[in-house]
Structures are given as C-alpha cells and as structure tokens.
Coordinates of C-alpha atoms and ligand atoms in Angstrom, one line a residue:
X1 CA 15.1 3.4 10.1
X2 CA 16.3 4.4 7.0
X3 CA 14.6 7.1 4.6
X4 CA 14.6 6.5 1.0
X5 CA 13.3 9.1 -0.9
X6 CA 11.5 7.7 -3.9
X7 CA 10.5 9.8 -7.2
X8 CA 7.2 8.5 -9.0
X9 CA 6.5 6.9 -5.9
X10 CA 2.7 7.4 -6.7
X11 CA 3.5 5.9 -9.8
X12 CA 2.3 2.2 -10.8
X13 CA 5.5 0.4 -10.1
X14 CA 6.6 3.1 -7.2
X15 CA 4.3 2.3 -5.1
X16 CA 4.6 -1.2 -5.2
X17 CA 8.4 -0.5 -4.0
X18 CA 7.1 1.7 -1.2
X19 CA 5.1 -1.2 0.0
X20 CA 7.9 -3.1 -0.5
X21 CA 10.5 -0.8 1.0
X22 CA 8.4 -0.6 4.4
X23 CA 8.4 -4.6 4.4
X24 CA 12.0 -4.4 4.5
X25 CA 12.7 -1.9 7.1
X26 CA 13.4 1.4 5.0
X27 CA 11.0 4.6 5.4
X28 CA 9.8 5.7 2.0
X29 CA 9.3 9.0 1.3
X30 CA 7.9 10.1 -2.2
X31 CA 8.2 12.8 -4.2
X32 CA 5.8 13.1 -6.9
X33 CA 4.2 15.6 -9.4
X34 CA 1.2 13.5 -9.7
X35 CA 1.2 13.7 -13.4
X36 CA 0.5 10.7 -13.3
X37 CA 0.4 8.8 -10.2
X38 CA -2.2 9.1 -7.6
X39 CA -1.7 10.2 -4.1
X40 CA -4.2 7.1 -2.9
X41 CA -1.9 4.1 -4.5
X42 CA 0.9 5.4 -1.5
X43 CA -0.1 4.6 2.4
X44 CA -1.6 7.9 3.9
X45 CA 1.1 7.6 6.9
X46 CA 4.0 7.4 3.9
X47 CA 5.7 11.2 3.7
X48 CA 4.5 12.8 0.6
X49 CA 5.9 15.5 -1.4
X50 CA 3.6 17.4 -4.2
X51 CA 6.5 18.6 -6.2
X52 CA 8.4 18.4 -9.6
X53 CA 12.1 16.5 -10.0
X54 CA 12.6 19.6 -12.1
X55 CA 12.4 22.0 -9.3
X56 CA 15.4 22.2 -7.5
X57 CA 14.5 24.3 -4.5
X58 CA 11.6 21.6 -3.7
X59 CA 14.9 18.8 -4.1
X60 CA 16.8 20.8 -2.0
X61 CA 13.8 20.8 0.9
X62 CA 13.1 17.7 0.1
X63 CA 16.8 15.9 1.5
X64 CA 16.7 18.7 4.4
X65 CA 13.9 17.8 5.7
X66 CA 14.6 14.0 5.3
X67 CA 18.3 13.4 4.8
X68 CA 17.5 10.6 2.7
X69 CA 20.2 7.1 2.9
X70 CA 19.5 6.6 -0.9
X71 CA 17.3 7.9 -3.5
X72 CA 15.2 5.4 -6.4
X73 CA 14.7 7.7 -9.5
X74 CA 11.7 6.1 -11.0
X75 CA 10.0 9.5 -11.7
X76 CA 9.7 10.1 -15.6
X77 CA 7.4 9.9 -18.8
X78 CA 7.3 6.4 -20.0
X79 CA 5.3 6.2 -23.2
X80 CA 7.8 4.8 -26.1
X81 CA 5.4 6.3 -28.8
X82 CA 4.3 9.4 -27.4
X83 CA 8.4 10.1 -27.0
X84 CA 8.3 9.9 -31.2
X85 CA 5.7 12.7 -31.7
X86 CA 7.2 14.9 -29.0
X87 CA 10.9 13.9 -27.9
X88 CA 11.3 17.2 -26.3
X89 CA 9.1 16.3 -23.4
X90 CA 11.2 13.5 -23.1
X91 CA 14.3 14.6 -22.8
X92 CA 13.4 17.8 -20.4
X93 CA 11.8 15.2 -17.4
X94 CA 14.0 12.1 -18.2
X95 CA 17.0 13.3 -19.0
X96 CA 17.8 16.7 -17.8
X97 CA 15.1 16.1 -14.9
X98 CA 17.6 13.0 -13.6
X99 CA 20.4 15.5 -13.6
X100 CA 18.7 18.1 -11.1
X101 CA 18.2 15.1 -9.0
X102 CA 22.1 14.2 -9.5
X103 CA 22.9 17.8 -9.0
X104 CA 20.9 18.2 -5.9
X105 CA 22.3 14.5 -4.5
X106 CA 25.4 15.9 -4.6
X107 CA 25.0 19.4 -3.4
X108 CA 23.1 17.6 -0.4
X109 CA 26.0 14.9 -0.1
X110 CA 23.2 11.8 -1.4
X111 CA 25.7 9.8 -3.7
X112 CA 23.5 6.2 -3.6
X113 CA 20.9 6.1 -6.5
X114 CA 19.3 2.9 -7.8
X115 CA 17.7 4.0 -11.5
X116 CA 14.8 2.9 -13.1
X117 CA 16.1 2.1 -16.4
X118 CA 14.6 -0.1 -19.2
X119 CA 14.9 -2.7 -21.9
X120 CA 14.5 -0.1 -24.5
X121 CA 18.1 0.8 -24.6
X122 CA 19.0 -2.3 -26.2
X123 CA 16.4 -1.4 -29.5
X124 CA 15.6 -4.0 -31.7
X125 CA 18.2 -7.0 -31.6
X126 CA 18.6 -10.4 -33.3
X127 CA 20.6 -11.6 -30.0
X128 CA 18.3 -14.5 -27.8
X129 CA 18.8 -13.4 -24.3
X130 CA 19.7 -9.8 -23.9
X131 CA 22.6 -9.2 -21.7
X132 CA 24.2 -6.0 -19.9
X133 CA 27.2 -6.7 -21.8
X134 CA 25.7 -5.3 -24.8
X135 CA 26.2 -2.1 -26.5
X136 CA 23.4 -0.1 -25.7
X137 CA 21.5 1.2 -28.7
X138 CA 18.1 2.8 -28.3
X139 CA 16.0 3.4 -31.2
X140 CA 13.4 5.9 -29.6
X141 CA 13.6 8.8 -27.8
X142 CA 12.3 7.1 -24.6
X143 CA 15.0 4.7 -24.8
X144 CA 16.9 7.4 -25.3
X145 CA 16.8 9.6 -22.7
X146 CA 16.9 6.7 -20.2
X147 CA 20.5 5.5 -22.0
X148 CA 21.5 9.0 -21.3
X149 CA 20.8 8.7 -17.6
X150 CA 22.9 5.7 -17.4
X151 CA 25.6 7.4 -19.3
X152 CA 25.4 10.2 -16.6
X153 CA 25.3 7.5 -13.8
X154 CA 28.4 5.9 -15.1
X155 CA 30.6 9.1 -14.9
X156 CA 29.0 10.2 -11.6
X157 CA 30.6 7.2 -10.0
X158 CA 33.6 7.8 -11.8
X159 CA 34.3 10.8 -10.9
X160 CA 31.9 11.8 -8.0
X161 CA 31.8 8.7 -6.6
X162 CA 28.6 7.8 -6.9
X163 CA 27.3 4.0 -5.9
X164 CA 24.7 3.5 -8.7
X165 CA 22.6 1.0 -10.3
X166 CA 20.5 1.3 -13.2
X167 CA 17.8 -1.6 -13.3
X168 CA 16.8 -2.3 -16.8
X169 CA 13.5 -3.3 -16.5
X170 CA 11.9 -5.4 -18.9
X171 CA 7.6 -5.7 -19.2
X172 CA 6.3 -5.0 -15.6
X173 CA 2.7 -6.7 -15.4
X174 CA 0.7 -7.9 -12.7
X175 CA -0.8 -6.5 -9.4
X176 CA 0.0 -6.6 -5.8
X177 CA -1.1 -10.1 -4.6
X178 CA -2.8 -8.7 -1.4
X179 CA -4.5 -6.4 -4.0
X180 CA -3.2 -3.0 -2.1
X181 CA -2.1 -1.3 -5.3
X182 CA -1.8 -2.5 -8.9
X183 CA -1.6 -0.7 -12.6
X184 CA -3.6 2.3 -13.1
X185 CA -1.6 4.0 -15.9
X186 CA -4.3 6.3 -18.0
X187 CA -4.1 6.2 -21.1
X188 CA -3.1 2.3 -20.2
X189 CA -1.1 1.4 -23.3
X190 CA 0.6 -1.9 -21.5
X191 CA -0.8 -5.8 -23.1
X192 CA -1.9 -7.1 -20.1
X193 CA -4.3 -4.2 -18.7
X194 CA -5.8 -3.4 -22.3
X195 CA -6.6 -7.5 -22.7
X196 CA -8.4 -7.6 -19.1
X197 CA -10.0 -4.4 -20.0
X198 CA -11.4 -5.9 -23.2
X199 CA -12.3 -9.3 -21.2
X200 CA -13.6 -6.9 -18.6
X201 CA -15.9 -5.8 -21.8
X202 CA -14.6 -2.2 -21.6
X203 CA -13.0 -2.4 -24.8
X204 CA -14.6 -3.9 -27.6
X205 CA -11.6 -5.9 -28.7
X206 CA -7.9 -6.5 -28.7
X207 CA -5.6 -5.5 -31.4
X208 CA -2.4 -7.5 -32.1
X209 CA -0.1 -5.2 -33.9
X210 CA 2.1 -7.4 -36.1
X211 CA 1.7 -11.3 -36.9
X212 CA 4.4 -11.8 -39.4
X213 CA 7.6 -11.6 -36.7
X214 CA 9.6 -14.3 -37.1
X215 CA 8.5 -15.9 -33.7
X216 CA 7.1 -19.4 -33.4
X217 CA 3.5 -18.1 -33.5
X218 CA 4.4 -14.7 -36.1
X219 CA 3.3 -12.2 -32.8
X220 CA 5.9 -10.3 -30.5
X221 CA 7.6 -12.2 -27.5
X222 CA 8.5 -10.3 -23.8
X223 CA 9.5 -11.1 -20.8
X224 CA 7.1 -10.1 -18.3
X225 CA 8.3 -9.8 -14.6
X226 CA 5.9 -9.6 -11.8
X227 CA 5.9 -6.1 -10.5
X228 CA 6.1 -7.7 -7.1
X229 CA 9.6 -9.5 -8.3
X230 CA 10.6 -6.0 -9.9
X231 CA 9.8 -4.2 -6.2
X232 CA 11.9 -7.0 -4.6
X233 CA 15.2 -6.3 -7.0
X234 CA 14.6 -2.5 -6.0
X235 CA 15.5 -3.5 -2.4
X236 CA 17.9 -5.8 -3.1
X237 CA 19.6 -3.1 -5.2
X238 CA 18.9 -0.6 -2.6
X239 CA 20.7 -2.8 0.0
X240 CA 23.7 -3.4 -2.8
X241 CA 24.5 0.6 -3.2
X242 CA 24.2 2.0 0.4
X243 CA 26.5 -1.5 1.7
X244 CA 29.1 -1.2 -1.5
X245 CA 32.5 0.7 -0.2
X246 CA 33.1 1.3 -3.5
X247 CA 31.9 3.6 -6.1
X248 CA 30.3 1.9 -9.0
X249 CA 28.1 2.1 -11.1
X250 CA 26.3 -1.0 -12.7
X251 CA 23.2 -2.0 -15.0
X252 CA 21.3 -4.8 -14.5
X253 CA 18.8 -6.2 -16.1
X254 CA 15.4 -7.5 -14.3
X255 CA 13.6 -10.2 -15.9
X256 CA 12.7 -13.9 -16.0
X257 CA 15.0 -15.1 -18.8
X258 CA 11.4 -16.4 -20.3
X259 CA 9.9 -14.6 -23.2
X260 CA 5.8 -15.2 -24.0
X261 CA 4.2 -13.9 -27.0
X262 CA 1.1 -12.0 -28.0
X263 CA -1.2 -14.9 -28.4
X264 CA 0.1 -16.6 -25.9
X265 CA -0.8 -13.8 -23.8
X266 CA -4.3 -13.1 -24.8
X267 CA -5.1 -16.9 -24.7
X268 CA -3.8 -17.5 -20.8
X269 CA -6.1 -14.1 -20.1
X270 CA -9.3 -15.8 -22.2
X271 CA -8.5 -18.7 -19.5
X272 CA -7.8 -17.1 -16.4
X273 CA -11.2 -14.4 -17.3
X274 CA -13.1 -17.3 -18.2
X275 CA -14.3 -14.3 -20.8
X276 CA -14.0 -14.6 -24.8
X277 CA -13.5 -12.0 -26.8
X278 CA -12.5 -10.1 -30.0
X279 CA -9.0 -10.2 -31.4
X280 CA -8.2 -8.1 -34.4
X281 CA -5.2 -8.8 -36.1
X282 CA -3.2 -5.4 -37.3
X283 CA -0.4 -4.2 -38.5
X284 CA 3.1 -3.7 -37.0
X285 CA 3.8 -1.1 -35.5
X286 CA 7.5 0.8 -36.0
X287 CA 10.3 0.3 -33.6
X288 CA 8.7 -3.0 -32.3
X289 CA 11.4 -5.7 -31.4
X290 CA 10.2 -9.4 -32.3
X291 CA 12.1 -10.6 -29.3
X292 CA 13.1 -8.6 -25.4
X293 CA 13.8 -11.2 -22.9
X294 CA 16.7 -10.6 -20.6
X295 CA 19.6 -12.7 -19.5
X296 CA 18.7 -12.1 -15.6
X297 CA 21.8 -14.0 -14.8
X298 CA 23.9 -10.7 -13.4
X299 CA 20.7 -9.9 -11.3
X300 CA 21.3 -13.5 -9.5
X301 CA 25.0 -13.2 -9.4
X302 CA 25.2 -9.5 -7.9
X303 CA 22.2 -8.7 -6.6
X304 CA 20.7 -12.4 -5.3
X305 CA 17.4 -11.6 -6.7
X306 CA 15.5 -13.7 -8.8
X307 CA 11.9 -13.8 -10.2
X308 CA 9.7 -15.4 -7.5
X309 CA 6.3 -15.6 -9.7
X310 CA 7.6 -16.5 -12.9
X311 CA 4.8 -17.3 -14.3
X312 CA 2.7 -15.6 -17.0
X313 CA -0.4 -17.1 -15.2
X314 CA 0.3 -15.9 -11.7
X315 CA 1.2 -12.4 -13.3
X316 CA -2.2 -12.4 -15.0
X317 CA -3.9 -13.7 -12.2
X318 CA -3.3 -11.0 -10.2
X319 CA -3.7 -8.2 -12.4
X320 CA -7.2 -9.8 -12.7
X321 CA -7.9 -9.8 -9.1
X322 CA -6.5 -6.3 -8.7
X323 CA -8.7 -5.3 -12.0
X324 CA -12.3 -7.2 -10.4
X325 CA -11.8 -5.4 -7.5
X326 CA -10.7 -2.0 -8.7
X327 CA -10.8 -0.6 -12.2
X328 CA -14.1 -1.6 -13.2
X329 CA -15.3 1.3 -14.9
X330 CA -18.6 0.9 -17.0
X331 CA -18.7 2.9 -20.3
X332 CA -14.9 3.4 -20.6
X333 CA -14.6 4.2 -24.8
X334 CA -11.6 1.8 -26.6
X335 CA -8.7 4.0 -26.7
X336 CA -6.8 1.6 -28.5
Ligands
NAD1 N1 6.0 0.0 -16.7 C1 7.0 -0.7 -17.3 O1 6.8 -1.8 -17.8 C2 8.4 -0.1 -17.3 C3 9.4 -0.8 -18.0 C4 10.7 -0.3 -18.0 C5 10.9 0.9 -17.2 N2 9.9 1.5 -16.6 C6 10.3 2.7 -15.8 O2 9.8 2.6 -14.5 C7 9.4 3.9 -13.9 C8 8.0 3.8 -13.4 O3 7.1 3.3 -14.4 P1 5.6 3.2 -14.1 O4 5.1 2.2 -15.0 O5 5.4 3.0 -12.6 O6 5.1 4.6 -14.6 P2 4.0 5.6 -13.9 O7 3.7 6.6 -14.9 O8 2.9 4.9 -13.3 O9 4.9 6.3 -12.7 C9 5.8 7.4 -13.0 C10 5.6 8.4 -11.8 O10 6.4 9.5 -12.0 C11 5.7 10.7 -11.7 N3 6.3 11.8 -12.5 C12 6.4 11.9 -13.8 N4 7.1 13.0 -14.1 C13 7.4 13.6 -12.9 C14 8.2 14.8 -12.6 N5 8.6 15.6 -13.6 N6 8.4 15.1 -11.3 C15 7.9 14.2 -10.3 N7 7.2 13.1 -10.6 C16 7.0 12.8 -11.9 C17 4.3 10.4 -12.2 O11 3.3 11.2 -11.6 C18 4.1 8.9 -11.8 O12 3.6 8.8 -10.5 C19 9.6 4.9 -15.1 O13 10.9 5.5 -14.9 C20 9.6 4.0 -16.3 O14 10.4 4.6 -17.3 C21 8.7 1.0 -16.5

C-alpha cells in the first residue's frame, strides 16, 4: 500500500480525503499543526504528525519515516477576508509554507503533488462558466497566495519535473454521508453551516450580504460541490500524477457546472430543517463575485471524475444530518 502524506489532513475537507484515500487503497498519513483541524475528525489508527509545513526538519522526518508515493498539500489559512486585514499571515503559511514542502519533496526525491487550489484565482469575472483556460487573476490575498503556489507548481514541473495538479476548488459543503466527519471550521464563515446553525437556533438570524447582483433573484450564485465528490477528484487526481510518465503540471477545476444562489440556498435549508427563521438582508460585501460556477468539463476529460451528488438538497441534507448529530452546541453567541 501506498502512503500518501496529506497536510491539513485534520482539516474539514482533509479528512474527508483520508477516509476517502483508505477506501481506495492508499495509506494516509497526515501532517498537521492543528491550528485548525482536530486530531478526532482523522481515524486513531491513521499515522499522525503534530507538526508545522513550515518546519523543515519535521518535513524532512516526516518522508523518512514514510517515504510517501505522493503528497496532497491542503494545509493552509483559508479565510478570504481575514487575508485582507493581515495578508502577511497569508503569504508566510500559503505561499512560502508550499515551498518548504516543494523544497523538502525534492530534497527527499517526492516529485507528485496534487494542490488544493481554489476558485478565488479567477476574482470577480463577467464570464458564465469559469474555465482553466482563463487568465488567472486574484483579487485578495488568499487568492493570491494560492495563484502563487500554482505558479511555483508550473515551473517545478518544468524544470524539476514535477507531476502536479492544482484542483481549483469551488464551494465545498456538505458532510460525510455515513456522518464519520463533516465541517467543523471555528469561526465557521461558510453559507451552509451558518444557515443550519441559525435553523439549529444558534444564531439568531441569517444575513444575506448583497441583494442587488445582477442575478435572477439580486443575491450571489456558487457552485457547491459535495465534499464527498471533492474527496473523490483528490483520488482520481492522486491516481493521474503518480501513473503520468510525464511531468506536468495542470489546474483543474472541481465543481458541478450548476450555480445556486443565496436565497435559493437558505429556502432548500428552511425545507430540508423543517425550521423557519430570520433573514436579514445587508449590504455587499467587497471582493464578492455575483457569479463562480466552474466549467468541470477538463475534470471529466482528464481526470474521469464527475460530481456524483449534484444536488444542492443532498449537499444540505447531509450537512444537516452531520450538524443533528454533532455540532449542536447550546448557547453558541452569533458571530456573524
Ligand atoms: N472549504 C472550501 O470551500 C475551500 C474552497 C477552496 C479551497 N479550499 C482549500 O482546501 C484546503 C482545505 O480547506 P478546509 O476547508 O478543509 O480548511 P481547514 O481549515 O478545515 O483545514 C486546513 C488544515 O490545515 C491545517 N494547517 C493550517 N496551517 C498549517 C500549517 N502551517 N502547518 C500544518 N497544518 C496547517 C489546519 O490545522 C487544518 O487542519 C485549504 O487549502 C483551502 O484553501 C477550501
């Protein structure tokens, strides 16, 4: 069996892919800092390593000890707004963090990475479905600093001969469907967690920031992929890399091709709750995009992945199930 070694594997989406990768016939082994991940969302028998990508001597035990096959680089800060109050941060884990991982790949003689990129290095566009194609032009400094990573990728193939992909996610929602992990980010900042929470009566309402956009119903659309679906395209990527003879390095976009908006959202989770609840209308926010859904059409042609719960409601669903079962926390205050 294969090990993997997988940063921000405690993380919400990583350890979704560990369960994932052990389906498929990989070993995961993380390596986390636990900032903010949690050492219970990763099976106790999974090898786990306590340690910081920015720490190269921990790297450098880390693929001794393991000779990992391939590495997924999920580890990194992911807030879009905190990254325009303190960019810095940013930059050190996400950007110059990726390149000690690079730098101890290749002092260790890893060269097979599958990156987890983003949607927000295409920034706000007029185009309908977003495709790898275009010109990548982030307008934070989260964005940012994952473009940068790609940029790195791309000459690491070129010139070290790297086999790379960077998976541009688009909005991960949902929970496992068996309900063995699901999203615990804290402070929770994503649309679907904050609308349960508030049908959950945690928080005393919902806030939609913007209803002017020039969308059918005036509120933001997104393209929300099951993080079950996004797990499965980290495999099938995985697979891709360590099978290619050929350096290469590629970004791909994971998503359903299906954008649903604000509303839209909040009234399937009023349904699928059975809860009502308060919705205050509020102003947009900066940097916003009216419109991110993705043309998945490379991830089909290259990678043979598509979206197997396509749905909005089956995303919900089970980020409701997950939620009942798990997160309910009386007395939480609205962070919103
Ligand atoms: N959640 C989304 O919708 C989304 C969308 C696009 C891209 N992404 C990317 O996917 C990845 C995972 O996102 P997530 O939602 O699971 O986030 P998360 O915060 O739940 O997971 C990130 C993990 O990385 C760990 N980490 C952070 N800094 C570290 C460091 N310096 N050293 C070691 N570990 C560190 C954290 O402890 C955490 O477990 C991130 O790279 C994020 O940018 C997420």
């Amino acid at each position: 069996m294969q090990n993997i070694l997988i940063t921000g594997g405690a993380g919400y989406i990583g350890s979704h892919i560990c369960i994932k990768l052990r389906e498929s016939g990989y070993q995961p082994v993380v390596f986390d800092n636990l900032s903010n991940g949690h050492r219970d969302a990763v099976s106790s028998d999974v090898p786990f390593i306590h340690a910081d990508i920015r720490d190269s001597a921990a790297l450098n035990k880390a693929f001794d000890d393991f000779k990992p096959a391939a590495v997924i680089h999920m580890a990194a800060l992911i807030e879009a707004g905190a990254s325009m109050v303190e960019p810095a941060r940013f930059y050190e884990v996400n950007t110059a963090g990726a390149l000690n991982l690079l730098e101890a790949m290749r002092r260790n003689g890893c060269n097979h990475i599958v990156f987890s990129s983003t949607a927000a290095v295409y920034g706000n566009r007029d185009e309908g479905l977003l495709s790898e194609t275009l010109e990548v032009r982030a307008e934070n400094p989260y964005g940012r600093s994952k473009a940068m990573v790609e940029t790195m990728l791309r000459d690491y193939a070129d010139i070290y001969g790297f086999h790379a992909i960077a998976l541009r996610y688009f909005n991960a929602a949902g929970a496992d469907p068996e309900g063995r992990t699901g999203e615990r980010h804290d402070p929770e900042t994503h649309l679907i967690p904050l609308v349960l929470q508030t049908a959950a009566g945690q928080r005393d309402h919902i806030k939609i920031y913007g209803t002017d956009y020039d969308t059918p119903d005036g509120t933001c659309i997104r393209d929300y992929i099951h993080v079950d679906d996004l797990a499965s395209a980290h495999v099938k990527a995985l697979s891709h890399v360590i099978a290619s003879e050929n350096a290469a390095f590629d970004a791909v976009n994971i998503g359903t091709g299906e954008g649903c908006s604000v509303k839209e959202i909040i009234q399937l989770c009023k349904e699928i709750t059975g809860r009502d609840f308060s919705v205050i209308k509020d102003a947009r926010r900066p940097g916003d995009p009216a419109k991110l859904v993705a043309n998945p059409a490379k991830a089909q042609d290259m990678l043979g992945w598509c979206a197997n719960y396509p749905s909005p409601r089956q995303i919900i669903a089970h980020a409701w199930a997950y939620y009942q079962k798990n997160m309910r926390k009386p007395g939480k205050p609205d962070a919103q």
